[in-house]
mmCIF file of C-alpha atoms and ligand atoms in Angstrom:
data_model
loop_
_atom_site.group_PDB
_atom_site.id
_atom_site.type_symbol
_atom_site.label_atom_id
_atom_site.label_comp_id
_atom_site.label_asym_id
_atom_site.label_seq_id
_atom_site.Cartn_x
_atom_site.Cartn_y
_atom_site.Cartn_z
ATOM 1 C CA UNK A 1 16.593 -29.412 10.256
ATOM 2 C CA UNK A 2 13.075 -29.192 11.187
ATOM 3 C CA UNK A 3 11.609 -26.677 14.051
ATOM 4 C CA UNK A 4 9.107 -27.068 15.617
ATOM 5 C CA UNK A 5 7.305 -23.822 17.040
ATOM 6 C CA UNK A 6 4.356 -23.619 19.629
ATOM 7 C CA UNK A 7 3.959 -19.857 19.308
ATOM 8 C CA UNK A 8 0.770 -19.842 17.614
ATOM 9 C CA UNK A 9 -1.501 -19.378 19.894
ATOM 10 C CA UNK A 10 -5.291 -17.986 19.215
ATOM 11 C CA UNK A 11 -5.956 -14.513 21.449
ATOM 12 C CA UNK A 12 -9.430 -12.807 22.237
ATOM 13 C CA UNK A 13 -12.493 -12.845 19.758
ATOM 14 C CA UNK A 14 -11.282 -9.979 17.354
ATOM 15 C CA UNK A 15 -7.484 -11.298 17.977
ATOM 16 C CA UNK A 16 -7.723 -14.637 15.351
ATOM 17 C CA UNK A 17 -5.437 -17.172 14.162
ATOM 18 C CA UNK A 18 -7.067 -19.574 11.601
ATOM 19 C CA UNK A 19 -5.377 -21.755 9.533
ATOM 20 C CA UNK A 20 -5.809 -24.233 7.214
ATOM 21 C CA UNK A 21 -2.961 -26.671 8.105
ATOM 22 C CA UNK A 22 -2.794 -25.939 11.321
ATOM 23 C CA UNK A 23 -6.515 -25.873 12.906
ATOM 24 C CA UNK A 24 -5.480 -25.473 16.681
ATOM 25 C CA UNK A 25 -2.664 -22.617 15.429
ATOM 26 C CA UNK A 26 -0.250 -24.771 17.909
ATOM 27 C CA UNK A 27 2.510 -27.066 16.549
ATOM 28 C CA UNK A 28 3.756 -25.110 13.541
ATOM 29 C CA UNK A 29 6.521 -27.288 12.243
ATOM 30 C CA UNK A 30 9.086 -25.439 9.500
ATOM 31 C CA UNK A 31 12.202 -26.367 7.774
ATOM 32 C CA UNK A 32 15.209 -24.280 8.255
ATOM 33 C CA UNK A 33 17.686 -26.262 5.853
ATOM 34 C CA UNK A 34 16.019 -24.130 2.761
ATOM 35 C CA UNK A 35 16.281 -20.577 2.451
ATOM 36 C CA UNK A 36 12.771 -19.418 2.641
ATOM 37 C CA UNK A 37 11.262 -15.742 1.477
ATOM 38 C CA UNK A 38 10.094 -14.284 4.585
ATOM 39 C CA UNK A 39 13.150 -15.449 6.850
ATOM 40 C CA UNK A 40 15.477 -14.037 3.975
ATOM 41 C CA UNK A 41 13.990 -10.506 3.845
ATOM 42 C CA UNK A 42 14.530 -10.532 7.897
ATOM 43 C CA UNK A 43 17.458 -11.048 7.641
ATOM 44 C CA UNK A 44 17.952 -7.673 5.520
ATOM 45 C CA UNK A 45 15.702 -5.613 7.780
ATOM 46 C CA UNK A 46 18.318 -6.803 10.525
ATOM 47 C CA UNK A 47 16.192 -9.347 11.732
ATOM 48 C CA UNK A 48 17.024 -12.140 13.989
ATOM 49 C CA UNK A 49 14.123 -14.689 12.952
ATOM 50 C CA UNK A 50 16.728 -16.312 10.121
ATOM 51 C CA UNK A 51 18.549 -19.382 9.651
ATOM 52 C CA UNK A 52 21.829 -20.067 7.808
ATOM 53 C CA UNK A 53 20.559 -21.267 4.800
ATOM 54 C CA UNK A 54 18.779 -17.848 4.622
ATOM 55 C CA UNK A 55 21.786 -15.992 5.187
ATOM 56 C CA UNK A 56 23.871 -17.645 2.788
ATOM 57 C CA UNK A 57 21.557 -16.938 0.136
ATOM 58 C CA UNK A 58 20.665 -13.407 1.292
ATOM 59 C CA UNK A 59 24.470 -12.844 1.373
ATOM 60 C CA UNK A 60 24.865 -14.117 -2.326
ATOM 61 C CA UNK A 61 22.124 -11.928 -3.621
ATOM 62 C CA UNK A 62 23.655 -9.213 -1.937
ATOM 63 C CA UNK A 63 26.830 -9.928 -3.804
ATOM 64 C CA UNK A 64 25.418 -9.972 -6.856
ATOM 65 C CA UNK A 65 22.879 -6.482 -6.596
ATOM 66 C CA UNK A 66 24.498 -4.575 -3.569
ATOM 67 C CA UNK A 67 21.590 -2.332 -3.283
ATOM 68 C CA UNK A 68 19.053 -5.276 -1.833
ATOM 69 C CA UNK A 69 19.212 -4.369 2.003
ATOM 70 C CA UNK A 70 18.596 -0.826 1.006
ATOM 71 C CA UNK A 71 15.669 -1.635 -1.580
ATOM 72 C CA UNK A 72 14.045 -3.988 1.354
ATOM 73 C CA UNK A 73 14.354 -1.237 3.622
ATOM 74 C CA UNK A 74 13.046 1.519 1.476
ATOM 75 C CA UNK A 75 9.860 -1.353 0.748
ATOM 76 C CA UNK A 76 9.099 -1.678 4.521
ATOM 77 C CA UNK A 77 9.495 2.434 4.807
ATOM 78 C CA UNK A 78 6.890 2.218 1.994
ATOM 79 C CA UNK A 79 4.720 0.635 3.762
ATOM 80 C CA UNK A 80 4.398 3.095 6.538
ATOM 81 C CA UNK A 81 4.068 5.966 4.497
ATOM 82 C CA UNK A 82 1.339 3.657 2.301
ATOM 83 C CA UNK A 83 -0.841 3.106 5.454
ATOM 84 C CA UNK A 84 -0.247 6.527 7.119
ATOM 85 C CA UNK A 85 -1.633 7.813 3.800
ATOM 86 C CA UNK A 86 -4.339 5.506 4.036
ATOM 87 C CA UNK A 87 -5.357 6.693 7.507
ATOM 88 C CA UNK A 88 -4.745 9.742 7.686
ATOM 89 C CA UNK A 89 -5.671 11.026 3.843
ATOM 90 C CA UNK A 90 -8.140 8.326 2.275
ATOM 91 C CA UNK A 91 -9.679 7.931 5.727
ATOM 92 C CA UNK A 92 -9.389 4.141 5.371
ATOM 93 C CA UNK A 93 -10.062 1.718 8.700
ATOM 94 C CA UNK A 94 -9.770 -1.932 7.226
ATOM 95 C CA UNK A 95 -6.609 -3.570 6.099
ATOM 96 C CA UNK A 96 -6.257 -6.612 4.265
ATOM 97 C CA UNK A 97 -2.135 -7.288 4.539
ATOM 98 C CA UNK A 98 -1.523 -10.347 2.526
ATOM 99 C CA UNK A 99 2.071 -11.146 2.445
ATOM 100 C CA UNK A 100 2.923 -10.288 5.824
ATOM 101 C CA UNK A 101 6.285 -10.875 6.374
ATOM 102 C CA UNK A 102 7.615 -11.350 9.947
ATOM 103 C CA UNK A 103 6.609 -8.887 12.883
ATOM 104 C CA UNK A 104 9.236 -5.947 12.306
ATOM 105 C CA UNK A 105 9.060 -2.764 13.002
ATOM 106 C CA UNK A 106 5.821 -0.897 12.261
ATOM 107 C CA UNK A 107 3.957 -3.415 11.230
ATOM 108 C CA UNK A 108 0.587 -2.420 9.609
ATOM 109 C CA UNK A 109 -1.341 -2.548 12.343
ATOM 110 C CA UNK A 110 1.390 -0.435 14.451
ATOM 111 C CA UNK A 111 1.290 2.001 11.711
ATOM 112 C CA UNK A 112 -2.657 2.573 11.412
ATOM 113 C CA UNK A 113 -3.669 2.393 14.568
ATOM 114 C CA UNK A 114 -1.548 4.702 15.749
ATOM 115 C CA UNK A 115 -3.408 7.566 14.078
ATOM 116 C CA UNK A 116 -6.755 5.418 13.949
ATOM 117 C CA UNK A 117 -6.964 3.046 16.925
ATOM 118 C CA UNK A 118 -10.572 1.739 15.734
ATOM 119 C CA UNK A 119 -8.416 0.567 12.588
ATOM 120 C CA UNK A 120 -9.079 -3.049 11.610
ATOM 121 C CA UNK A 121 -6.206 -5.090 10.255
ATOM 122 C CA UNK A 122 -6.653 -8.656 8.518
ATOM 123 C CA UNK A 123 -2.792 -10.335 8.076
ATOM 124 C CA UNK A 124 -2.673 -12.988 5.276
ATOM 125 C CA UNK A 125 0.790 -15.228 4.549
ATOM 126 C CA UNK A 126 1.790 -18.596 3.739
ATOM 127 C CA UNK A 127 5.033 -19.299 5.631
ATOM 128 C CA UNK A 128 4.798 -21.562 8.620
ATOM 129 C CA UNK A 129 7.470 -19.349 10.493
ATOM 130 C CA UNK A 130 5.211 -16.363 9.722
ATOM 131 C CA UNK A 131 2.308 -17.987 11.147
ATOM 132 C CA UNK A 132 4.231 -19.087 14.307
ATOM 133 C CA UNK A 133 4.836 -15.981 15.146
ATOM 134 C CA UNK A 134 1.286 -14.533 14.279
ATOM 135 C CA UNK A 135 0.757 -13.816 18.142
ATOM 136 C CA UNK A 136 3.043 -10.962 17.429
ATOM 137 C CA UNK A 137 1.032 -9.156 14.889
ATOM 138 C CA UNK A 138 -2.303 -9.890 17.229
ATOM 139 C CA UNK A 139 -1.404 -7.102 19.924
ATOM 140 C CA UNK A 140 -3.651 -4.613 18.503
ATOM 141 C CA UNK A 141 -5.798 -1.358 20.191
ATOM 142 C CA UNK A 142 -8.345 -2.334 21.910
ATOM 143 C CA UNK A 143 -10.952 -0.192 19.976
ATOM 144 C CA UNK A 144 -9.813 -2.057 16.946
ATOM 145 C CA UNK A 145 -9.011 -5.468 15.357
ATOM 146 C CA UNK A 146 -5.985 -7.625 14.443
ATOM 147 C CA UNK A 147 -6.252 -11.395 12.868
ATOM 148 C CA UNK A 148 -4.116 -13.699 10.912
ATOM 149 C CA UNK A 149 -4.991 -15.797 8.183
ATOM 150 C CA UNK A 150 -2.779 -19.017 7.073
ATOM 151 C CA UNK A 151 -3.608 -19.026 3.400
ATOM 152 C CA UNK A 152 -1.852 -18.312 -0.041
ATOM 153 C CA UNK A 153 -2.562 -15.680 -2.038
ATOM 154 C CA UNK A 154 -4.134 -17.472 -5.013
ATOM 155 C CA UNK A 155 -6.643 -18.909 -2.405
ATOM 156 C CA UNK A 156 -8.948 -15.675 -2.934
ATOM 157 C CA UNK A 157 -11.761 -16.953 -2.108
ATOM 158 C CA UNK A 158 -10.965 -18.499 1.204
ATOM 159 C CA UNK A 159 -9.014 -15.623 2.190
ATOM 160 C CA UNK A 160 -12.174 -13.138 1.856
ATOM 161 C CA UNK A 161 -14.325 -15.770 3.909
ATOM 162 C CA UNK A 162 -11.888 -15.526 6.587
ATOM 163 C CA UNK A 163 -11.338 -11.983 6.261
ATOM 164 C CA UNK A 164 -15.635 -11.173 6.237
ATOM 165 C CA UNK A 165 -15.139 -12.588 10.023
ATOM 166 C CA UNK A 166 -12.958 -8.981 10.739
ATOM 167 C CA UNK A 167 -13.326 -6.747 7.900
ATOM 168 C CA UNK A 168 -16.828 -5.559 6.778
ATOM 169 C CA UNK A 169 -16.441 -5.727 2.485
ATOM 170 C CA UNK A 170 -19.361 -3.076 2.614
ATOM 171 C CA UNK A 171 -17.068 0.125 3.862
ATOM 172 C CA UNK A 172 -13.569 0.399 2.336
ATOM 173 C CA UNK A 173 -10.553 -1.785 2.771
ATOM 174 C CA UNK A 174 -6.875 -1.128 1.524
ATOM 175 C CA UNK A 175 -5.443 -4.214 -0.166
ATOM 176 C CA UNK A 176 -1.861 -4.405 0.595
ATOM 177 C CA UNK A 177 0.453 -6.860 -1.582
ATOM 178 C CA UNK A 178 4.120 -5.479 -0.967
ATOM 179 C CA UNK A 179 6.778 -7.901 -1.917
ATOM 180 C CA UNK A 180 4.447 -10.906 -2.520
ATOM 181 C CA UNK A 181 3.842 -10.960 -6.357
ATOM 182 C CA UNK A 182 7.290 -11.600 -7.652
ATOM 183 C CA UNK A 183 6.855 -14.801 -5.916
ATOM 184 C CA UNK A 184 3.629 -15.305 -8.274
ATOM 185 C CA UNK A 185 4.544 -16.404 -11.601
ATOM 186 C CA UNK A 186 2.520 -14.994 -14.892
ATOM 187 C CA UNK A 187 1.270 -18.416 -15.458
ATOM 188 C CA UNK A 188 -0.836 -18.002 -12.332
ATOM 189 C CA UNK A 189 -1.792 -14.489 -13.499
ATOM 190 C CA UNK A 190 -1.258 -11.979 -10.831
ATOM 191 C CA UNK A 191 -3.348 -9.807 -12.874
ATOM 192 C CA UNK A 192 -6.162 -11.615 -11.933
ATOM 193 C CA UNK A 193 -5.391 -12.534 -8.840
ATOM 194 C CA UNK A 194 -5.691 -8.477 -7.866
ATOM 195 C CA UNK A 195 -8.754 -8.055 -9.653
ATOM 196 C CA UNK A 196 -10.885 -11.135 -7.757
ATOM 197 C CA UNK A 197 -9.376 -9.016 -4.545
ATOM 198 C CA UNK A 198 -10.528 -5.650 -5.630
ATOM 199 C CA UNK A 199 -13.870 -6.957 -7.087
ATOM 200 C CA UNK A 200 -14.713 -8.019 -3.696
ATOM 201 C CA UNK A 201 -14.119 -4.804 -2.002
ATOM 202 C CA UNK A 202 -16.451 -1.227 -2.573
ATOM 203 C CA UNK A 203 -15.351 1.791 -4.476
ATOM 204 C CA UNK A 204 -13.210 4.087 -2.770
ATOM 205 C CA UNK A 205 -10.876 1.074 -1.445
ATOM 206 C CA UNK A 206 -6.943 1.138 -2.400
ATOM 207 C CA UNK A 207 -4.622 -1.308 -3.312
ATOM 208 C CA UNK A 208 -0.915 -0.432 -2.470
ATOM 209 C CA UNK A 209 1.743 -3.089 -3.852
ATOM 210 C CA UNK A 210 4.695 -2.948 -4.580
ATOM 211 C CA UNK A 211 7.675 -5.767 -6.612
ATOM 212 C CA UNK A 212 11.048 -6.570 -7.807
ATOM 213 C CA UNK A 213 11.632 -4.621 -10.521
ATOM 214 C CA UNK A 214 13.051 -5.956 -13.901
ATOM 215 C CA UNK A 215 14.209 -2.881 -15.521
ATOM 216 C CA UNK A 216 16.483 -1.180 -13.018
ATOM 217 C CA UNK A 217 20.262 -2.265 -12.319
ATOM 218 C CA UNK A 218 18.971 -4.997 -14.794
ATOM 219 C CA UNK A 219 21.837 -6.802 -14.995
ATOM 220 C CA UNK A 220 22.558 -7.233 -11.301
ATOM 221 C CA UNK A 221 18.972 -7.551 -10.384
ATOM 222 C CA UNK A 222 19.066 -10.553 -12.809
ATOM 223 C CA UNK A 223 21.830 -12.124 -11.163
ATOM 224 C CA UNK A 224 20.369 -11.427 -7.608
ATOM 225 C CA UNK A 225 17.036 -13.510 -9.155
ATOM 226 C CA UNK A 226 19.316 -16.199 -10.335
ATOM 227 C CA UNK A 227 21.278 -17.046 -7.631
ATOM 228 C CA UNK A 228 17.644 -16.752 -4.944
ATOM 229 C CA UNK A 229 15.945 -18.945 -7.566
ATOM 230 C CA UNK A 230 18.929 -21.641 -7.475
ATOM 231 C CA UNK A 231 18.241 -22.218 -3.756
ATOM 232 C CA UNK A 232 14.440 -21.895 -3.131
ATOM 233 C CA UNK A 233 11.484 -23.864 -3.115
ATOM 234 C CA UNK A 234 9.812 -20.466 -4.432
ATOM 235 C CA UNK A 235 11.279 -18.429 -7.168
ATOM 236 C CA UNK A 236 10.718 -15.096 -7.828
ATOM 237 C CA UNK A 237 10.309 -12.807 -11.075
ATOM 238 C CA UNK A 238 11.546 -9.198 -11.715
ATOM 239 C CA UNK A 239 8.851 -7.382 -13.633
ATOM 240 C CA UNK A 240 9.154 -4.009 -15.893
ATOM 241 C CA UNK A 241 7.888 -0.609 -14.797
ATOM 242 C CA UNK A 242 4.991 -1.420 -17.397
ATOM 243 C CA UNK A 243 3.885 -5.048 -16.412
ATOM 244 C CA UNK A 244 3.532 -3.459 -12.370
ATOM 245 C CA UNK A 245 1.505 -0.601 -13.439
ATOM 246 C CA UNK A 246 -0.695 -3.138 -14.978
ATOM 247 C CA UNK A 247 -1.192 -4.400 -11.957
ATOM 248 C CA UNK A 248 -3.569 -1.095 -11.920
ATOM 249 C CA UNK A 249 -5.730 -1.590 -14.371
ATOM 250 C CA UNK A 250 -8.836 -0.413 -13.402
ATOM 251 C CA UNK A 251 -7.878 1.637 -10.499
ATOM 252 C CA UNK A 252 -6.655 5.370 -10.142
ATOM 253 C CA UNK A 253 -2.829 5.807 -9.774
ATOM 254 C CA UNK A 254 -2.378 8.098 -6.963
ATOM 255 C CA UNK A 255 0.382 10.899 -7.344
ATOM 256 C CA UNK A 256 3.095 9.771 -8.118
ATOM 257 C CA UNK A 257 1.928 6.718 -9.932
ATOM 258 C CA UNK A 258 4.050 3.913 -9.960
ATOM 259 C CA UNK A 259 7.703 4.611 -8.894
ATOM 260 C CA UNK A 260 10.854 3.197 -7.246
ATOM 261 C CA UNK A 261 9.689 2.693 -3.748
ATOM 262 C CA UNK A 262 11.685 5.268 -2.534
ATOM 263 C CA UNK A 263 10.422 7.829 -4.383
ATOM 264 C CA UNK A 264 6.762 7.164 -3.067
ATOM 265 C CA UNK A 265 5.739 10.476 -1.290
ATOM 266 C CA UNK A 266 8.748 10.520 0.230
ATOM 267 C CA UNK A 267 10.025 14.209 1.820
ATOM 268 C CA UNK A 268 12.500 15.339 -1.591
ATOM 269 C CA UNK A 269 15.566 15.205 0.890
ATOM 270 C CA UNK A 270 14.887 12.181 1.988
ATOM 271 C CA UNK A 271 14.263 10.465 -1.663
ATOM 272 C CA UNK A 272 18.048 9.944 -2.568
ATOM 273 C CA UNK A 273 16.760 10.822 -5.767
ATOM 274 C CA UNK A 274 20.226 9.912 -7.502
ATOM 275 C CA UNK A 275 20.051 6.450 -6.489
ATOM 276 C CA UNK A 276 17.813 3.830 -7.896
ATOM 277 C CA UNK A 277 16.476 0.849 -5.925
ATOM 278 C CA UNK A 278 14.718 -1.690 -7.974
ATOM 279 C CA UNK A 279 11.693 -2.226 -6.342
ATOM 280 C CA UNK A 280 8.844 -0.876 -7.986
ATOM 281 C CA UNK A 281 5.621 0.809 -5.509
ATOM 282 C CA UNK A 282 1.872 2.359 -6.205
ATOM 283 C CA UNK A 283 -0.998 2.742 -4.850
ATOM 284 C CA UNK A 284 -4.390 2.748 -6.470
ATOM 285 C CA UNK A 285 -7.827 3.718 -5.688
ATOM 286 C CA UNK A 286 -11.037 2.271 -6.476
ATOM 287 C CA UNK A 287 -13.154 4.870 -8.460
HETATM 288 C C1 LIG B 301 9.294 -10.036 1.093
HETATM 289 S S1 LIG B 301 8.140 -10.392 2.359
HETATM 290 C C2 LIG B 301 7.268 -8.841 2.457
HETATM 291 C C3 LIG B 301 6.774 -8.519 3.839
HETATM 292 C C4 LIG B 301 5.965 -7.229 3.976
HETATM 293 N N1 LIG B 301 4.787 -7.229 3.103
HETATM 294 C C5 LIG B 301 6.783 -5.991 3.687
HETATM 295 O O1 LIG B 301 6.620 -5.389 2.609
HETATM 296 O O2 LIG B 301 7.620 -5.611 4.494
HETATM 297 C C6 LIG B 301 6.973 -11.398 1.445
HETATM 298 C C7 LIG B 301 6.029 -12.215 2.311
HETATM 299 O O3 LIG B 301 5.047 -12.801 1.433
HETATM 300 C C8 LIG B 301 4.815 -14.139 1.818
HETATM 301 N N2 LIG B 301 4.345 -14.872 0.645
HETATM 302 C C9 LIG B 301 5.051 -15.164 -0.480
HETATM 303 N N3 LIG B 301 4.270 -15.807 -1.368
HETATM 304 C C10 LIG B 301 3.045 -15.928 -0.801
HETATM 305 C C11 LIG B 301 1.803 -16.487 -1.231
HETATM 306 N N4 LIG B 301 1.682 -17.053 -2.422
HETATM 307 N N5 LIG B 301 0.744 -16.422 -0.395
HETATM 308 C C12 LIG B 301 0.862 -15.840 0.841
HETATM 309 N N6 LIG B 301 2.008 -15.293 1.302
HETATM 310 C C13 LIG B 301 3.094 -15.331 0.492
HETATM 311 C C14 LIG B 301 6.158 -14.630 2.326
HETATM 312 O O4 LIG B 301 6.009 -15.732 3.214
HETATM 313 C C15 LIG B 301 6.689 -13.393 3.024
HETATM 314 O O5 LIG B 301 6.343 -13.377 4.370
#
């Protein structure tokens, strides 16, 4: 089944839409009869914006690594704490979110300019559905800036054009890629992919990401991967404690370094510190 959505509406000159398939931002058609990435991880944030191919498959992952809805949740806690660090710590004002998701709750721009209203926040994703719902993530402070950018990740260069319209690549910017680079495989090198980003930005920026991990509740993480990757258009790939904080190279680990996302500055009582939750998190800084 195809759906066709005309939610994507441009808003006021800092509030942007562009995209490259869809120049107007109206008439975002998207296919519902394959389980897609961003409509699967709604669905375990208790989402509504999910289909039933999505929930089938988010069910059979869930069979196979019980732990998913609470790893997803733990990533999109992660990336409150990640920007309220950002704001109110690193004294960061840009945002370059690539990987988006759909609008939840606390979404970036929620998050930092809540303590920072002059806070300038550039969304980035791929997914049709994500884009058609863009207008969401566009109701931003007035003092500071929201836009949305239809573009994949490997697209680097296109994506800091666009951005340059928003963000100003002379002050610091936080690069935030949380739950996007399992879905890039090493052949397109991730590595690099991170390192065009944080080449283009000044010293003293962050990147904060955070992935599947490959090396906790292996075995049922693998099967979780197996059955997702039977079903999608997209598959992802767990990756080792080692290969994330590679992801790093270059860039100074902030305490605690790499670490199940839970564990990232988290208050000790609220860490759950005897269960794991494969998702690996960081942040870095730019020296
Ligand atoms: C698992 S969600 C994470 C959402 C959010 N960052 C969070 O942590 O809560 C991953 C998002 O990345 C997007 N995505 C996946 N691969 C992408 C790519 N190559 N380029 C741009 N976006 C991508 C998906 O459409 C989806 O919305």
């Amino acid at each position: 089944m195809r759906k066709h959505c005309p939610g994507a509406g441009t808003g006021g000159k800092a509030h942007q839409v562009t995209s490259g398939r869809e120049p107007s931002g109206q008439g975002v058609v998207f296919d519902t009869s394959r389980p897609h990435m961003a409509r699967v991880y709604d669905f375990w944030l208790g989402g509504k914006d999910n289909y039933a191919a999505d929930r089938a498959v988010a069910e059979q992952v869930a069979a196979a690594y019980p732990d998913v809805r609470a790893a997803v949740r733990a990533q999109r806690e992660f990336l409150a704490r990640a920007v309220h660090f950002f704001v109110t710590e690193a004294g960061i004002r840009q945002f370059l979110d690539i990987g988006t998701g759909l609008p939840s709750a606390n979404n970036t721009h929620q998050v930092a300019q809540r303590a920072a209203p002059q806070s300038r926040v550039v969304y980035v994703d791929n997914d049709p559905i994500v884009l058609a719902h863009a207008r969401a993530l566009l109701a931003g402070s007035p003092e500071g800036a929201t836009a949305y950018i239809d573009a994949d990740l490997r697209a680097t260069g296109a994506i800091l054009e666009r951005a340059a319209d928003v963000l100003d690549f002379g002050q610091p910017v936080a690069v935030m890629l949380l739950g996007i680079l399992q879905g890039i495989p090493d052949q397109d090198e991730p590595g690099a992919i991170i390192a065009r980003l944080m080449d283009a930005v000044p010293p003293g920026s962050y990147l904060a990401l955070s992935q599947i991990a490959g090396d906790v509740a292996t075995e049922e993480v693998a099967g979780g991967v197996q059955r997702y990757n039977e079903q999608v258009a997209i598959p992802v790939a767990a990756r080792t404690h080692a290969e994330v904080t590679q992801f790093f190279a270059g860039l100074d680990l902030v305490e605690p370094g790499v670490v199940q996302v839970h564990r990232w500055r988290q208050a000790t009582e609220n860490a759950d510190r005897g269960r794991d939750l494969a998702i690996y998190a960081g942040v870095g800084r730019k020296p």
